[in-house]
Amino acid sequence: MEFHVVTLFPELFESPLSCGLLGRAIRAGLISVVLHPLRSYGLGRYRQVDDAPYGGGHGMVMRPEPIAAAFDAALAQRPGLWRVMLTPQGEVLDQLKVEQLARYRPGLLLLAGRYEGIDERVGTLVDQELSIGDYVLAGGELPALVVIEAVARLVPGVIGNPQSLREESLSGAMLEYPQYTRPREFRGQRVPEVLLSGDHEKVRAWRHDQALKRTRQRRPDLLGKIKP
Ligand code: ADE
C-alpha cells in the first residue's frame, strides 16, 4: 500500500518513518511513503505557498494552486489515490474509519495543511476531510503520521502476529483487558490468580469480562458503536 503526503515539512517525517513498525514495514516493501514537498510547487521566485486572507484578519492562508500542482504530480505518478485532507474541521478519525482507509488501493494521498488555514476551494480537490481529534495542532503533519501508522498496522504482514489484530476486531469497539507480566507481586499488588491458573477458557472469559467492565467505566460511549 502506498502513502503519498503533500507537506511543507517533509523532514518531520524522517524519524517516525525510519524506526519501529513503520520503518520495518517500509524496509520489507509492505508499504511505501512518498513525500511531495509543497515548497517545490510554490509560486514565483520565492516559491510562495500562502497569502493574506481576503476580507482581512491576521495570519496567512494556504493558496490553492501549489496544492493542486502537488496533487497533479502525485496523481500522475500514481493514479487512483484516495485524497484526504487533515484538518481539525474534518470527520473525527476512529478505528472504523481506519479500517475503511486501509481498503483503498493503490493507497492514500494525504494533505498536511499548515498556517492558520487553507483556501476553502482546496476542499474540491479532496475526497475526504479528517481530524484526529478535537484539539488544534500547528499542522497536519503529525495527523498524517497518525493516519499512516493506524492504517499500516492493518496491511497484511505489517504486524507480526495477526492474531492480535483479530482479537482487536473481535472485541470491536471495546477497550483492552488488563495485561500482566512478571513479577507476580509488585509493591503489594498481585497478578490475578486466574491468569496463573493455566485454564485458557477461564482466562478468556475473565478477559472479556474485564474489557467490558473497563469500557463501561471509562468509555461507555464506545459500547454503542459495537459491531453486531
Ligand atoms: N491540523 C491541525 N489540527 C488537526 C487535527 N486535530 N486533526 C487533523 N489535522 C489537524
Tab-separated table of C-alpha atoms and ligand atoms in Angstrom:
chain	number	residue	atom	x	y	z
A	1	MET	CA	0.000	0.000	0.000
A	2	GLU	CA	1.240	3.469	-0.895
A	3	PHE	CA	1.000	6.665	1.109
A	4	HIS	CA	1.702	9.969	-0.618
A	5	VAL	CA	1.994	13.071	1.545
A	6	VAL	CA	1.907	16.697	0.424
A	7	THR	CA	3.661	18.751	3.098
A	8	LEU	CA	5.720	21.865	3.710
A	9	PHE	CA	7.894	19.925	6.169
A	10	PRO	CA	8.996	16.615	4.690
A	11	GLU	CA	11.829	16.428	7.236
A	12	LEU	CA	9.242	16.000	10.016
A	13	PHE	CA	8.536	12.527	8.621
A	14	GLU	CA	12.100	11.204	8.634
A	15	SER	CA	12.487	9.628	12.045
A	16	PRO	CA	8.898	8.378	12.531
A	17	LEU	CA	9.193	6.579	9.188
A	18	SER	CA	12.607	5.120	9.870
A	19	CYS	CA	12.095	3.263	13.151
A	20	GLY	CA	9.763	0.769	14.775
A	21	LEU	CA	6.797	-0.733	12.992
A	22	LEU	CA	6.719	1.803	10.129
A	23	GLY	CA	10.466	1.543	9.457
A	24	ARG	CA	10.224	-2.241	9.308
A	25	ALA	CA	7.130	-2.192	7.066
A	26	ILE	CA	8.856	0.150	4.609
A	27	ARG	CA	12.088	-1.850	4.539
A	28	ALA	CA	10.070	-5.025	3.957
A	29	GLY	CA	8.309	-3.376	0.999
A	30	LEU	CA	4.848	-3.828	2.568
A	31	ILE	CA	4.121	-0.102	2.458
A	32	SER	CA	5.813	2.881	0.849
A	33	VAL	CA	5.651	6.566	1.680
A	34	VAL	CA	6.297	9.195	-0.992
A	35	LEU	CA	6.753	12.772	0.234
A	36	HIS	CA	5.813	15.651	-2.059
A	37	PRO	CA	7.376	18.871	-0.718
A	38	LEU	CA	4.811	21.612	-1.210
A	39	ARG	CA	7.516	24.276	-1.461
A	40	SER	CA	8.637	22.789	-4.806
A	41	TYR	CA	5.229	23.764	-6.189
A	42	GLY	CA	5.270	27.298	-4.719
A	43	LEU	CA	4.647	30.350	-6.884
A	44	GLY	CA	7.271	32.737	-8.244
A	45	ARG	CA	10.838	33.355	-7.220
A	46	TYR	CA	10.068	32.873	-3.539
A	47	ARG	CA	8.058	29.706	-4.044
A	48	GLN	CA	5.144	31.304	-2.287
A	49	VAL	CA	2.556	28.910	-0.854
A	50	ASP	CA	0.422	31.238	1.266
A	51	ASP	CA	-1.083	34.705	1.210
A	52	ALA	CA	-3.091	37.175	3.299
A	53	PRO	CA	-6.785	36.364	3.741
A	54	TYR	CA	-9.325	38.208	1.604
A	55	GLY	CA	-11.553	40.245	3.870
A	56	GLY	CA	-8.692	40.931	6.260
A	57	GLY	CA	-7.701	39.319	9.508
A	58	HIS	CA	-4.454	38.029	10.915
A	59	GLY	CA	-2.443	35.065	9.780
A	60	MET	CA	-1.867	33.593	6.367
A	61	VAL	CA	-3.928	31.226	4.265
A	62	MET	CA	-2.529	28.492	2.042
A	63	ARG	CA	-3.129	29.187	-1.636
A	64	PRO	CA	-4.844	26.523	-3.717
A	65	GLU	CA	-2.554	26.455	-6.801
A	66	PRO	CA	0.581	24.898	-5.231
A	67	ILE	CA	-1.571	22.239	-3.555
A	68	ALA	CA	-3.347	21.489	-6.856
A	69	ALA	CA	0.024	21.216	-8.635
A	70	ALA	CA	1.404	18.842	-5.977
A	71	PHE	CA	-1.769	16.713	-6.221
A	72	ASP	CA	-1.485	16.605	-10.023
A	73	ALA	CA	2.111	15.393	-9.744
A	74	ALA	CA	1.259	12.735	-7.142
A	75	LEU	CA	-1.755	11.508	-9.133
A	76	ALA	CA	0.245	11.426	-12.368
A	77	GLN	CA	2.756	9.213	-10.587
A	78	ARG	CA	0.035	7.029	-9.034
A	79	PRO	CA	-3.496	7.397	-10.427
A	80	GLY	CA	-6.418	6.443	-8.216
A	81	LEU	CA	-5.108	7.525	-4.807
A	82	TRP	CA	-7.855	8.391	-2.271
A	83	ARG	CA	-7.345	12.064	-1.434
A	84	VAL	CA	-7.541	13.071	2.226
A	85	MET	CA	-7.030	16.474	3.826
A	86	LEU	CA	-6.044	16.568	7.507
A	87	THR	CA	-7.880	19.389	9.241
A	88	PRO	CA	-9.472	19.945	12.652
A	89	GLN	CA	-12.691	20.575	10.720
A	90	GLY	CA	-12.871	17.056	9.268
A	91	GLU	CA	-14.745	13.932	10.397
A	92	VAL	CA	-13.128	12.583	13.553
A	93	LEU	CA	-10.971	9.506	12.929
A	94	ASP	CA	-11.820	6.250	14.714
A	95	GLN	CA	-10.877	2.603	14.168
A	96	LEU	CA	-13.822	2.010	11.835
A	97	LYS	CA	-12.634	4.858	9.574
A	98	VAL	CA	-9.083	3.490	9.768
A	99	GLU	CA	-10.381	0.114	8.533
A	100	GLN	CA	-12.129	1.843	5.625
A	101	LEU	CA	-8.978	3.806	4.729
A	102	ALA	CA	-6.944	0.582	4.747
A	103	ARG	CA	-9.055	-0.773	1.858
A	104	TYR	CA	-8.136	1.903	-0.683
A	105	ARG	CA	-5.736	0.856	-3.447
A	106	PRO	CA	-3.245	1.865	-4.631
A	107	GLY	CA	-3.336	3.944	-1.440
A	108	LEU	CA	-3.817	7.365	0.106
A	109	LEU	CA	-2.810	10.891	-0.812
A	110	LEU	CA	-2.631	12.899	2.416
A	111	LEU	CA	-2.574	16.685	2.532
A	112	ALA	CA	-0.994	18.149	5.657
A	113	GLY	CA	-2.043	21.773	5.979
A	114	ARG	CA	-0.132	24.478	7.858
A	115	TYR	CA	-0.585	28.070	8.869
A	116	GLU	CA	-3.911	29.449	10.001
A	117	GLY	CA	-5.890	27.918	7.249
A	118	ILE	CA	-6.307	26.558	3.770
A	119	ASP	CA	-8.237	28.234	0.972
A	120	GLU	CA	-11.777	26.855	1.007
A	121	ARG	CA	-11.544	25.806	-2.643
A	122	VAL	CA	-8.966	23.134	-1.773
A	123	GLY	CA	-11.958	21.202	-0.411
A	124	THR	CA	-12.963	20.450	-4.015
A	125	LEU	CA	-9.615	18.706	-4.620
A	126	VAL	CA	-10.075	16.049	-1.922
A	127	ASP	CA	-12.356	13.059	-1.327
A	128	GLN	CA	-12.444	13.305	2.466
A	129	GLU	CA	-11.515	15.665	5.307
A	130	LEU	CA	-10.258	14.046	8.503
A	131	SER	CA	-9.463	15.268	12.010
A	132	ILE	CA	-7.547	13.167	14.524
A	133	GLY	CA	-9.401	14.689	17.467
A	134	ASP	CA	-10.977	17.785	18.918
A	135	TYR	CA	-7.850	19.818	19.554
A	136	VAL	CA	-5.782	22.039	17.307
A	137	LEU	CA	-2.221	21.292	16.213
A	138	ALA	CA	0.136	23.546	14.291
A	139	GLY	CA	-0.323	21.498	11.158
A	140	GLY	CA	-1.427	18.278	9.556
A	141	GLU	CA	1.954	16.519	9.603
A	142	LEU	CA	1.502	14.676	12.908
A	143	PRO	CA	-2.106	13.805	11.990
A	144	ALA	CA	-0.855	12.411	8.637
A	145	LEU	CA	1.619	10.225	10.542
A	146	VAL	CA	-1.165	9.059	12.846
A	147	VAL	CA	-3.212	8.008	9.808
A	148	ILE	CA	-0.213	6.259	8.215
A	149	GLU	CA	0.602	4.278	11.351
A	150	ALA	CA	-3.000	3.320	12.140
A	151	VAL	CA	-3.618	2.188	8.538
A	152	ALA	CA	-0.236	0.463	8.071
A	153	ARG	CA	-0.931	-1.785	11.098
A	154	LEU	CA	-3.840	-3.271	9.123
A	155	VAL	CA	-1.818	-4.021	5.971
A	156	PRO	CA	-1.256	-7.797	5.837
A	157	GLY	CA	2.199	-8.753	7.107
A	158	VAL	CA	2.932	-5.492	8.933
A	159	ILE	CA	2.006	-6.870	12.353
A	160	GLY	CA	3.979	-9.973	13.227
A	161	ASN	CA	1.125	-11.749	14.958
A	162	PRO	CA	-2.148	-11.350	13.021
A	163	GLN	CA	-3.963	-12.949	15.994
A	164	SER	CA	-3.624	-9.655	17.868
A	165	LEU	CA	-5.434	-7.847	15.028
A	166	ARG	CA	-8.164	-10.469	15.050
A	167	GLU	CA	-8.608	-10.054	18.796
A	168	GLU	CA	-8.831	-6.289	18.351
A	169	SER	CA	-11.542	-6.548	15.739
A	170	LEU	CA	-13.403	-9.292	17.608
A	171	SER	CA	-13.542	-7.165	20.696
A	172	GLY	CA	-14.885	-4.431	18.404
A	173	ALA	CA	-15.059	-1.030	19.967
A	174	MET	CA	-14.005	-2.176	23.432
A	175	LEU	CA	-11.012	-1.161	25.488
A	176	GLU	CA	-8.314	-3.775	26.052
A	177	TYR	CA	-8.369	-6.083	29.074
A	178	PRO	CA	-5.645	-5.534	31.707
A	179	GLN	CA	-2.300	-7.213	30.996
A	180	TYR	CA	0.274	-8.527	33.459
A	181	THR	CA	3.808	-9.866	33.235
A	182	ARG	CA	6.471	-10.677	35.830
A	183	PRO	CA	6.880	-10.176	38.746
A	184	ARG	CA	3.957	-11.997	40.335
A	185	GLU	CA	3.818	-9.357	43.029
A	186	PHE	CA	4.731	-5.684	42.562
A	187	ARG	CA	4.528	-3.262	45.503
A	188	GLY	CA	1.859	-5.332	47.171
A	189	GLN	CA	-0.217	-5.843	44.006
A	190	ARG	CA	-0.581	-9.452	42.943
A	191	VAL	CA	-1.276	-10.759	39.450
A	192	PRO	CA	-4.912	-12.029	39.378
A	193	GLU	CA	-4.978	-15.774	40.232
A	194	VAL	CA	-6.982	-16.694	37.139
A	195	LEU	CA	-4.059	-15.714	34.883
A	196	LEU	CA	-1.805	-18.186	36.680
A	197	SER	CA	-4.367	-20.992	36.516
A	198	GLY	CA	-3.450	-22.305	33.071
A	199	ASP	CA	-7.182	-22.655	32.322
A	200	HIS	CA	-7.454	-20.974	28.899
A	201	GLU	CA	-11.228	-20.886	28.872
A	202	LYS	CA	-11.351	-19.198	32.264
A	203	VAL	CA	-8.693	-16.703	31.194
A	204	ARG	CA	-10.651	-15.870	28.038
A	205	ALA	CA	-13.885	-15.314	29.977
A	206	TRP	CA	-12.108	-13.186	32.611
A	207	ARG	CA	-10.507	-11.003	29.932
A	208	HIS	CA	-13.786	-10.475	28.134
A	209	ASP	CA	-15.469	-9.526	31.396
A	210	GLN	CA	-12.670	-7.111	32.337
A	211	ALA	CA	-12.716	-5.457	28.915
A	212	LEU	CA	-16.459	-4.939	29.182
A	213	LYS	CA	-16.237	-3.548	32.748
A	214	ARG	CA	-13.430	-1.211	31.848
A	215	THR	CA	-15.251	0.055	28.754
A	216	ARG	CA	-18.442	0.640	30.769
A	217	GLN	CA	-16.483	2.574	33.360
A	218	ARG	CA	-14.188	4.642	31.168
A	219	ARG	CA	-15.789	4.856	27.714
A	220	PRO	CA	-19.491	3.979	27.821
A	221	ASP	CA	-19.855	5.881	24.529
A	222	LEU	CA	-17.930	3.078	22.745
A	223	LEU	CA	-20.440	0.379	23.638
A	224	GLY	CA	-22.993	1.956	21.349
A	225	LYS	CA	-20.601	1.509	18.418
A	226	ILE	CA	-20.006	-2.251	18.767
A	227	LYS	CA	-20.355	-4.133	15.518
A	228	PRO	CA	-23.085	-6.789	15.520
B	1	ADE	N1	-4.443	20.056	11.822
B	1	ADE	C1	-4.388	20.757	12.964
B	1	ADE	N2	-5.034	20.135	13.942
B	1	ADE	C2	-5.516	18.972	13.423
B	1	ADE	C3	-6.280	17.879	13.930
B	1	ADE	N3	-6.695	17.830	15.207
B	1	ADE	N4	-6.594	16.878	13.096
B	1	ADE	C4	-6.201	16.909	11.803
B	1	ADE	N5	-5.484	17.905	11.266
B	1	ADE	C5	-5.143	18.918	12.070
